[in-house]
Coordinates of C-alpha atoms and ligand atoms in Angstrom, one line a residue:
M144 CA 19.9 -4.6 -12.7
S145 CA 22.8 -5.4 -10.1
K146 CA 22.4 -7.8 -7.8
T147 CA 21.9 -5.0 -4.7
E148 CA 19.3 -3.0 -6.7
N149 CA 17.3 -6.1 -7.5
N150 CA 17.9 -7.0 -4.0
L151 CA 16.2 -3.8 -3.3
M152 CA 12.9 -4.2 -5.4
E153 CA 12.7 -7.7 -3.8
K154 CA 12.7 -6.3 0.0
I155 CA 10.0 -3.6 -1.3
V156 CA 7.7 -6.1 -2.9
S157 CA 7.7 -8.2 0.2
L158 CA 7.3 -5.7 2.7
C159 CA 4.6 -4.8 0.6
K160 CA 2.9 -7.8 0.8
R161 CA 3.9 -8.6 4.3
R162 CA 2.4 -5.2 5.7
G163 CA -0.6 -4.7 3.7
F164 CA 0.1 -2.5 1.1
V165 CA 0.3 -4.8 -2.2
Y166 CA -0.6 -8.1 -3.1
P167 CA -0.5 -10.1 -6.4
G168 CA -4.0 -10.0 -8.1
S169 CA -5.9 -13.3 -7.8
E170 CA -3.2 -14.7 -5.8
I171 CA -5.4 -17.6 -4.9
Y172 CA -6.0 -18.3 -8.3
G173 CA -2.4 -18.5 -9.2
G174 CA -2.2 -14.7 -10.0
L175 CA -3.4 -12.4 -13.2
R176 CA 0.0 -11.2 -14.8
G177 CA 0.3 -7.6 -14.4
T178 CA -2.8 -7.1 -12.0
W179 CA -2.4 -5.9 -8.4
D180 CA -4.3 -5.7 -5.1
Y181 CA -3.9 -2.6 -2.7
G182 CA -4.1 -3.9 0.9
P183 CA -5.1 -1.7 4.0
L184 CA -2.3 0.2 4.0
G185 CA -1.8 0.7 0.1
S186 CA -5.4 1.7 0.1
E187 CA -4.4 4.3 2.5
L188 CA -1.0 5.6 0.8
K189 CA -2.5 5.9 -2.5
F190 CA -5.7 7.8 -0.8
N191 CA -3.1 10.1 0.0
I192 CA -1.4 10.3 -2.8
K193 CA -4.5 11.1 -4.4
Q194 CA -5.6 14.1 -2.1
E195 CA -2.6 15.4 -2.3
W196 CA -2.8 15.9 -6.0
W197 CA -6.5 16.9 -5.9
K198 CA -5.4 19.5 -3.1
T199 CA -2.2 20.7 -5.4
V200 CA -4.0 20.7 -8.7
V201 CA -7.8 21.6 -8.1
K202 CA -8.7 22.7 -4.0
D203 CA -6.0 25.3 -3.7
R204 CA -6.5 26.8 -7.1
E205 CA -9.7 29.3 -8.6
D206 CA -8.9 27.9 -12.6
V207 CA -9.5 24.4 -12.1
V208 CA -12.2 21.6 -11.7
G209 CA -12.8 18.4 -11.6
V210 CA -14.4 15.6 -13.2
S211 CA -15.4 12.0 -12.8
A212 CA -16.1 10.4 -16.2
S213 CA -17.1 7.0 -17.4
I214 CA -14.6 4.2 -17.7
I215 CA -16.4 2.8 -20.6
M216 CA -17.3 4.8 -23.6
N217 CA -19.1 5.1 -26.7
P218 CA -16.4 3.4 -29.3
K219 CA -16.6 6.3 -31.5
V220 CA -14.6 8.3 -29.0
W221 CA -11.6 6.0 -29.2
E222 CA -11.7 6.5 -33.3
A223 CA -11.5 9.9 -32.7
S224 CA -9.3 10.0 -30.5
G225 CA -6.5 8.2 -32.5
H226 CA -6.3 5.1 -30.4
T227 CA -7.9 2.7 -32.6
A228 CA -5.5 3.6 -34.9
S229 CA -2.6 4.7 -33.3
F230 CA -2.6 3.3 -29.6
T231 CA 0.2 0.9 -30.6
D232 CA 3.6 -0.8 -29.3
P233 CA 6.1 -2.8 -31.4
L234 CA 6.1 -6.3 -30.8
V235 CA 7.9 -8.6 -31.2
E236 CA 8.0 -12.6 -31.0
C237 CA 10.9 -15.1 -30.0
K238 CA 11.0 -17.7 -32.7
I239 CA 12.3 -20.0 -30.4
C240 CA 9.8 -20.1 -27.7
H241 CA 7.1 -17.8 -28.8
Q242 CA 7.1 -15.2 -26.0
R243 CA 6.4 -11.5 -27.3
F244 CA 8.2 -8.3 -26.1
R245 CA 7.9 -4.9 -27.1
A246 CA 10.9 -4.5 -29.5
D247 CA 11.6 -1.3 -28.0
Q248 CA 12.6 -2.9 -24.4
E249 CA 16.1 -3.6 -25.5
D250 CA 17.0 -4.4 -21.9
V251 CA 14.3 -7.1 -21.8
I252 CA 14.8 -8.3 -25.4
K253 CA 18.6 -9.0 -24.0
E254 CA 17.9 -10.2 -21.4
H255 CA 15.7 -13.1 -23.0
E256 CA 18.4 -13.7 -25.8
K257 CA 20.8 -14.2 -22.4
E258 CA 18.6 -16.6 -21.4
H259 CA 18.5 -18.4 -24.4
S260 CA 22.5 -18.4 -25.0
K261 CA 22.6 -20.2 -21.8
R262 CA 21.3 -22.9 -23.6
K263 CA 23.7 -22.3 -26.7
E264 CA 20.6 -21.0 -28.4
K265 CA 20.6 -18.2 -31.1
V266 CA 17.3 -15.9 -30.9
A267 CA 15.7 -15.1 -34.1
W268 CA 12.8 -12.2 -33.8
T269 CA 10.0 -12.0 -36.3
E270 CA 9.5 -8.4 -37.9
A271 CA 8.4 -6.0 -35.1
K272 CA 4.5 -5.3 -35.9
K273 CA 2.0 -3.0 -34.3
F274 CA 0.2 -4.3 -31.4
N275 CA -2.9 -2.0 -29.9
L276 CA -3.4 -1.6 -26.3
L277 CA -6.4 -0.8 -26.2
V278 CA -8.6 -3.5 -23.9
E279 CA -11.8 -4.6 -25.7
V280 CA -15.2 -5.3 -24.0
K281 CA -18.2 -6.7 -25.4
L282 CA -21.2 -5.0 -24.0
G283 CA -25.2 -6.0 -25.0
V284 CA -27.5 -8.6 -23.9
V285 CA -27.9 -10.5 -26.6
E286 CA -25.4 -13.3 -27.9
G287 CA -24.1 -12.7 -31.6
E288 CA -25.0 -9.3 -31.6
K289 CA -22.7 -7.4 -28.9
N290 CA -21.2 -4.1 -29.4
T291 CA -17.4 -3.7 -29.0
T292 CA -15.7 -1.3 -27.2
Y293 CA -13.1 -0.6 -24.9
L294 CA -11.8 0.1 -21.2
R295 CA -10.1 3.7 -21.5
G296 CA -6.5 3.5 -22.2
E297 CA -6.1 6.8 -21.0
I298 CA -8.4 8.7 -18.9
T299 CA -8.3 11.9 -21.0
P300 CA -10.7 11.9 -23.4
G301 CA -13.6 11.7 -20.7
V302 CA -12.8 15.2 -19.8
H303 CA -12.8 16.2 -24.0
V304 CA -15.9 15.3 -24.6
N305 CA -17.5 17.1 -21.8
F306 CA -15.9 20.4 -22.7
K307 CA -19.3 22.0 -23.8
N308 CA -20.9 20.6 -20.4
I309 CA -18.3 21.9 -18.6
L310 CA -18.1 25.4 -19.9
N311 CA -21.9 25.6 -20.2
S312 CA -22.5 24.4 -16.4
S313 CA -19.8 26.8 -15.1
H314 CA -18.2 30.2 -15.0
L315 CA -14.6 29.3 -16.1
K316 CA -12.6 31.4 -18.5
I317 CA -9.7 30.2 -20.5
P318 CA -6.9 29.8 -19.0
F319 CA -8.5 26.9 -17.2
G320 CA -8.1 23.5 -16.2
V321 CA -10.1 19.8 -16.0
A322 CA -8.7 17.3 -13.7
Q323 CA -9.6 13.9 -13.2
I324 CA -8.4 10.8 -11.4
G325 CA -9.3 7.6 -12.4
K326 CA -8.5 3.8 -13.5
A327 CA -7.0 3.1 -17.0
F328 CA -6.5 -0.3 -18.8
R329 CA -3.8 -1.4 -21.3
N330 CA -2.9 -4.3 -23.3
E331 CA 0.7 -4.4 -21.9
I332 CA 3.1 -6.6 -23.8
T333 CA 5.1 -7.2 -21.2
P334 CA 3.9 -6.2 -17.9
G335 CA 6.5 -6.0 -14.8
N336 CA 8.8 -4.4 -12.1
F337 CA 6.0 -5.1 -9.9
T338 CA 3.6 -2.1 -10.0
Y339 CA 5.6 0.0 -12.7
R340 CA 3.8 -1.2 -15.6
S341 CA 0.4 -3.0 -15.0
I342 CA -2.5 -3.8 -17.4
E343 CA -4.9 -1.8 -15.1
F344 CA -3.7 1.5 -13.1
E345 CA -4.6 4.7 -12.1
Q346 CA -4.0 8.3 -13.6
M347 CA -4.2 11.3 -12.4
E348 CA -4.2 14.3 -15.1
L349 CA -4.8 17.5 -15.6
Q350 CA -6.0 19.3 -19.2
Y351 CA -5.1 22.9 -18.8
Y352 CA -7.3 24.7 -22.0
V353 CA -5.3 27.6 -23.4
R354 CA -5.7 29.9 -26.4
P355 CA -4.3 28.8 -29.4
D356 CA -1.0 30.8 -29.3
K357 CA 2.4 29.4 -29.1
K358 CA 3.7 31.8 -26.9
E359 CA 1.0 31.4 -24.6
S360 CA 0.9 27.7 -24.7
M361 CA 4.4 27.6 -24.1
K362 CA 4.4 29.6 -21.0
Q363 CA 1.7 27.2 -19.4
Y364 CA 3.9 24.5 -20.7
D365 CA 7.1 25.7 -19.0
Y366 CA 4.8 26.3 -15.5
W367 CA 3.4 23.2 -15.5
K368 CA 6.3 21.2 -15.6
E369 CA 8.3 23.4 -12.9
L370 CA 4.4 22.6 -10.6
R371 CA 4.5 18.8 -11.4
M372 CA 8.2 18.5 -10.7
D373 CA 8.0 20.7 -7.2
W374 CA 4.8 18.6 -6.2
Y375 CA 7.0 15.3 -6.0
K376 CA 10.0 17.3 -4.0
N377 CA 7.7 19.0 -1.8
L378 CA 6.5 15.6 -1.1
G379 CA 10.1 14.2 0.2
I380 CA 11.1 12.6 -3.0
K381 CA 15.3 13.3 -3.1
K382 CA 16.0 15.9 -5.7
S383 CA 18.6 13.4 -6.9
N384 CA 16.3 10.8 -8.2
L385 CA 14.2 13.3 -10.1
R386 CA 14.8 14.4 -13.8
F387 CA 13.5 15.9 -16.9
R388 CA 13.7 14.1 -20.1
E389 CA 12.6 15.0 -23.5
H390 CA 10.7 12.8 -25.9
A391 CA 12.2 12.6 -29.4
K392 CA 10.2 13.6 -32.0
D393 CA 9.9 9.8 -33.1
E394 CA 8.9 9.0 -29.5
L395 CA 6.3 11.6 -29.4
A396 CA 2.6 10.1 -29.1
H397 CA -0.1 10.6 -31.7
Y398 CA -1.6 13.4 -29.8
A399 CA 1.4 15.2 -28.6
Q400 CA 3.5 18.5 -30.5
A401 CA 5.9 18.7 -27.2
A402 CA 6.6 15.9 -24.1
W403 CA 8.8 15.8 -21.0
D404 CA 8.6 13.6 -18.9
I405 CA 9.4 13.3 -15.0
E406 CA 11.8 10.5 -14.5
Y407 CA 12.7 8.5 -10.9
N408 CA 15.7 6.9 -10.5
T409 CA 14.5 3.7 -9.6
P410 CA 16.6 0.3 -8.8
F411 CA 15.7 -0.6 -12.6
G412 CA 17.2 2.2 -14.0
W413 CA 15.7 5.8 -14.7
K414 CA 12.2 5.5 -15.4
E415 CA 8.7 7.6 -16.3
C416 CA 7.0 9.2 -13.6
E417 CA 4.8 11.5 -15.3
G418 CA 4.3 13.3 -18.6
I419 CA 3.5 16.9 -19.4
H420 CA 2.5 17.0 -23.0
H421 CA 1.5 20.1 -25.2
R422 CA -1.7 18.3 -26.8
G423 CA -2.4 21.1 -29.4
D424 CA -5.6 21.2 -30.9
W425 CA -5.8 17.6 -31.3
D426 CA -8.3 16.5 -29.1
L427 CA -11.2 19.0 -29.5
S428 CA -10.8 19.3 -33.0
R429 CA -10.9 15.5 -33.5
H430 CA -14.0 15.3 -31.5
Q431 CA -15.4 18.3 -33.3
K432 CA -14.8 16.1 -36.2
Y433 CA -15.9 13.1 -35.2
S434 CA -18.9 13.9 -33.4
G435 CA -20.5 17.2 -35.6
E436 CA -20.4 19.1 -32.5
D437 CA -19.1 23.0 -32.4
M438 CA -16.0 22.2 -29.6
S439 CA -15.0 25.9 -29.9
Y440 CA -14.7 28.6 -26.9
F441 CA -16.2 31.8 -27.6
D442 CA -14.1 34.8 -25.9
A443 CA -17.2 37.1 -24.5
E444 CA -14.6 39.8 -23.9
T445 CA -13.0 40.0 -27.4
K446 CA -15.6 38.4 -29.1
E447 CA -13.0 35.6 -30.8
K448 CA -14.1 31.7 -31.4
F449 CA -11.4 29.6 -31.2
I450 CA -10.5 25.9 -30.5
P451 CA -8.4 26.1 -27.4
W452 CA -5.1 24.1 -27.2
V453 CA -4.3 21.9 -24.6
I454 CA -1.1 21.6 -21.7
E455 CA -1.6 18.2 -20.1
T456 CA 0.1 16.7 -17.3
S457 CA -0.3 12.9 -16.7
G458 CA 1.0 11.0 -14.1
G459 CA 0.4 7.6 -12.7
V460 CA -0.9 6.9 -9.1
D461 CA 0.5 3.7 -8.9
R462 CA 3.9 4.6 -10.3
A463 CA 4.2 7.6 -7.8
M464 CA 3.3 5.6 -5.0
L465 CA 6.2 2.7 -6.1
F466 CA 8.4 5.5 -6.3
F467 CA 7.6 6.9 -3.3
L468 CA 8.3 3.9 -1.2
I469 CA 11.8 3.2 -3.2
D470 CA 12.7 6.3 -2.3
A471 CA 11.0 6.1 1.9
Y472 CA 13.0 3.2 2.3
H473 CA 15.8 3.0 4.7
E474 CA 17.6 0.0 6.2
E475 CA 19.2 1.6 9.8
D476 CA 20.7 0.1 13.1
E477 CA 18.8 -3.0 12.5
R478 CA 15.4 -1.4 11.7
V479 CA 14.1 -0.5 8.3
V480 CA 12.3 2.6 8.0
L481 CA 9.8 3.9 5.4
K482 CA 10.2 8.1 5.6
L483 CA 7.4 8.6 3.9
H484 CA 6.3 12.3 4.2
P485 CA 3.9 12.5 7.1
K486 CA 1.1 13.6 4.5
L487 CA 1.4 10.5 2.9
A488 CA 2.1 7.9 5.7
P489 CA -0.9 5.9 5.8
Y490 CA -1.1 6.0 9.7
K491 CA 0.1 9.5 11.3
A492 CA 0.5 8.4 14.9
A493 CA 0.7 5.1 16.7
V494 CA -0.8 4.8 20.2
F495 CA 0.7 2.3 22.6
P496 CA -0.3 1.5 26.6
L497 CA 3.2 0.6 28.1
L498 CA 1.8 -2.6 29.4
A499 CA -1.0 -4.3 28.0
N500 CA -1.9 -5.9 31.0
K501 CA -2.4 -2.8 33.3
P502 CA -6.1 -1.8 32.7
K503 CA -5.1 1.6 34.0
L504 CA -2.6 2.5 31.0
V505 CA -4.9 0.7 28.5
E506 CA -7.8 2.9 29.5
K507 CA -5.9 6.6 29.3
A508 CA -4.4 4.7 25.9
R509 CA -7.9 4.0 24.6
K510 CA -9.3 7.6 25.2
I511 CA -6.1 9.2 23.7
Y512 CA -6.2 6.7 20.8
Q513 CA -10.4 7.6 20.2
E514 CA -10.0 11.6 20.4
L515 CA -6.9 11.5 18.2
K516 CA -8.8 9.4 15.8
K517 CA -11.5 12.2 15.1
D518 CA -8.9 14.1 13.3
F519 CA -5.7 11.8 12.2
E520 CA -5.4 8.1 10.7
I521 CA -3.9 6.7 14.3
A522 CA -3.3 3.2 14.8
W523 CA -3.2 1.0 18.2
D524 CA -1.1 -1.5 19.3
D525 CA -0.5 -3.4 22.1
R526 CA 1.5 -6.7 21.1
G527 CA 4.7 -7.6 22.6
N528 CA 7.4 -4.6 24.2
I529 CA 7.8 -1.6 23.3
G530 CA 10.8 -1.8 21.2
K531 CA 9.2 -4.4 18.6
R532 CA 6.0 -2.0 18.4
Y533 CA 8.6 1.3 17.6
F534 CA 10.0 -0.8 14.8
S535 CA 7.0 -2.4 13.4
Q536 CA 5.4 1.4 12.9
D537 CA 9.1 2.5 11.6
E538 CA 8.8 -0.3 8.7
I539 CA 5.1 1.1 7.9
G540 CA 6.4 4.7 8.1
T541 CA 4.2 6.0 11.0
P542 CA 5.6 9.1 11.4
F543 CA 4.9 9.7 15.7
C544 CA 4.7 6.8 18.3
I545 CA 2.8 7.9 21.6
T546 CA 3.4 5.7 24.7
V547 CA 1.2 5.7 27.8
D548 CA 3.4 5.0 30.8
F549 CA 3.1 5.1 34.5
E550 CA 4.2 9.1 34.6
T551 CA 0.8 9.7 32.5
L552 CA -1.3 8.6 35.3
E553 CA 0.5 11.6 37.3
D554 CA 1.1 14.4 34.6
N555 CA -0.9 13.9 31.9
A556 CA 1.5 13.8 29.4
V557 CA 2.7 11.3 26.8
T558 CA 6.0 10.2 25.4
V559 CA 6.2 11.0 21.9
R560 CA 9.1 9.3 19.6
N561 CA 9.7 10.8 16.3
R562 CA 10.7 7.8 13.5
D563 CA 13.2 9.7 11.6
T564 CA 15.4 11.0 14.4
T565 CA 14.0 8.0 17.3
K566 CA 14.1 11.1 19.9
Q567 CA 11.4 11.1 22.3
E568 CA 9.8 13.9 24.2
R569 CA 7.1 14.7 26.5
V570 CA 4.0 16.6 25.3
K571 CA 1.0 17.1 27.4
I572 CA -2.3 15.2 26.5
D573 CA -4.2 18.2 26.1
D574 CA -1.5 19.6 23.5
L575 CA -1.3 16.7 21.4
I576 CA -4.1 17.7 18.4
R577 CA -2.0 20.9 18.4
Y578 CA 1.4 19.1 18.2
F579 CA 0.5 17.1 15.4
S580 CA -1.3 19.8 13.2
D581 CA 1.7 21.7 13.4
K582 CA 3.9 18.5 12.7
L583 CA 1.4 17.5 9.8
S584 CA 0.7 20.8 8.3
Ligands
GAP880 N1 -3.0 10.8 -21.6 C1 -1.6 10.8 -21.3 C2 -1.0 9.6 -21.4 O1 -1.9 8.4 -20.8 P1 0.9 8.2 -20.8 O2 2.6 8.7 -20.8 O3 0.7 7.2 -21.9 O4 0.1 9.5 -21.1 C3 0.7 8.7 -18.2 O5 0.7 7.9 -19.5 C4 1.0 7.7 -16.6 O6 0.5 7.3 -16.5 C5 2.5 7.6 -17.3 O7 3.7 8.5 -16.6 C6 2.4 6.7 -15.9 O8 2.7 7.2 -14.8 C7 0.8 6.1 -16.3 N2 1.2 4.8 -16.5 C8 1.0 4.9 -18.3 N3 1.0 3.4 -18.4 C9 1.1 2.7 -17.2 C10 1.2 1.2 -17.3 N4 1.0 0.1 -17.9 N5 1.4 0.6 -15.7 C11 1.3 1.9 -14.6 N6 1.4 3.2 -14.9 C12 1.3 3.5 -16.3

């Protein structure tokens, strides 16, 4: 990573902490590597990302429903899904300092070798061995008799084990999808790059069930691949910072027949943001085998019975948020501005009285604030001067600032300032809701 790029990440991490987007996990106890807490603005941004995903993938469609499954599941689920045997990363240990690394992360390995070489030491590595990423939990009230299970390593099995329940309690016909958003946990060997690789993170996933037909399944695969890429672009990520990358055969996860990643051009290289996987019949046939339950689909029209194939789109909420932040970060004319898409911005507008010591201005501004707050996320600020308030809102990505000045008391209009252009216009108070509804839609 070059110095400037390194610098950019440092600036983003610092902004995130200072303005309440992301804090290091358990910080007052010295932290816990690979864990992060989302502050007031980070929670809003994350919520907005999830809401936009849910809207595109579930609400706006007729063929997708949602579920919210348990994080902790019967350990047999993880045997069936192949995770106890195959959910592994290659681990190597430095024979000098005994630090452990992922053997396939060449940049991290090289960096470590460089550190030792500065002390005239030449690193020798242990043979790579398979390290299982599942995080174990012990359940039960009797010491010594506790059952071992796992925090889910991916949110996927919660959907597939409910395949029959969902079919029996809905009117879905193939092809159809089941969406879920939730936490997953991985014992990552080398968490890092801020929230990019954490041990606890959120996923937003779609499992789309299709007929077991090569041509039909590939049609759906291509469709979802494009649709997911467009979602990032439509929410403002620069096209030049996004690309597809196909997984090589030896890179494929144990469940995947084909996989393409949507990658983002981060300051630390092109990195995976979301995976689109052709899972074939892996999930349902394995759960059928291990549970003994019939997991097939019966087509009442054609009288065919079959195990559907699955096209999966699996994105990380934390990664998406990090990439939206990196992409939105701009420094211009002495200001730092987060040019977040208005749909994602934690606050849609901020309301200021021009002077905090003029009760009439404050009263009018409070009224506007209370009124707009019913429909939008709105910030209030009456500290310092207007210039500072603008800069403060720019830095957290608030698209509009509304100032109540002395003229407002005469003409019932306010000054609305646009974050990106810094242009200002007068808008009638009565028109504000319509104005923002138009701008934010
Ligand atoms: N169900 C498929 C699945 O879990 P994956 O490629 O392992 O596929 C999907 O993960 C997405 O989850 C990734 O593209 C990434 O956005 C996110 N993700 C995976 N591991 C992560 C980690 N350690 N920290 C943050 N996000 C992670």
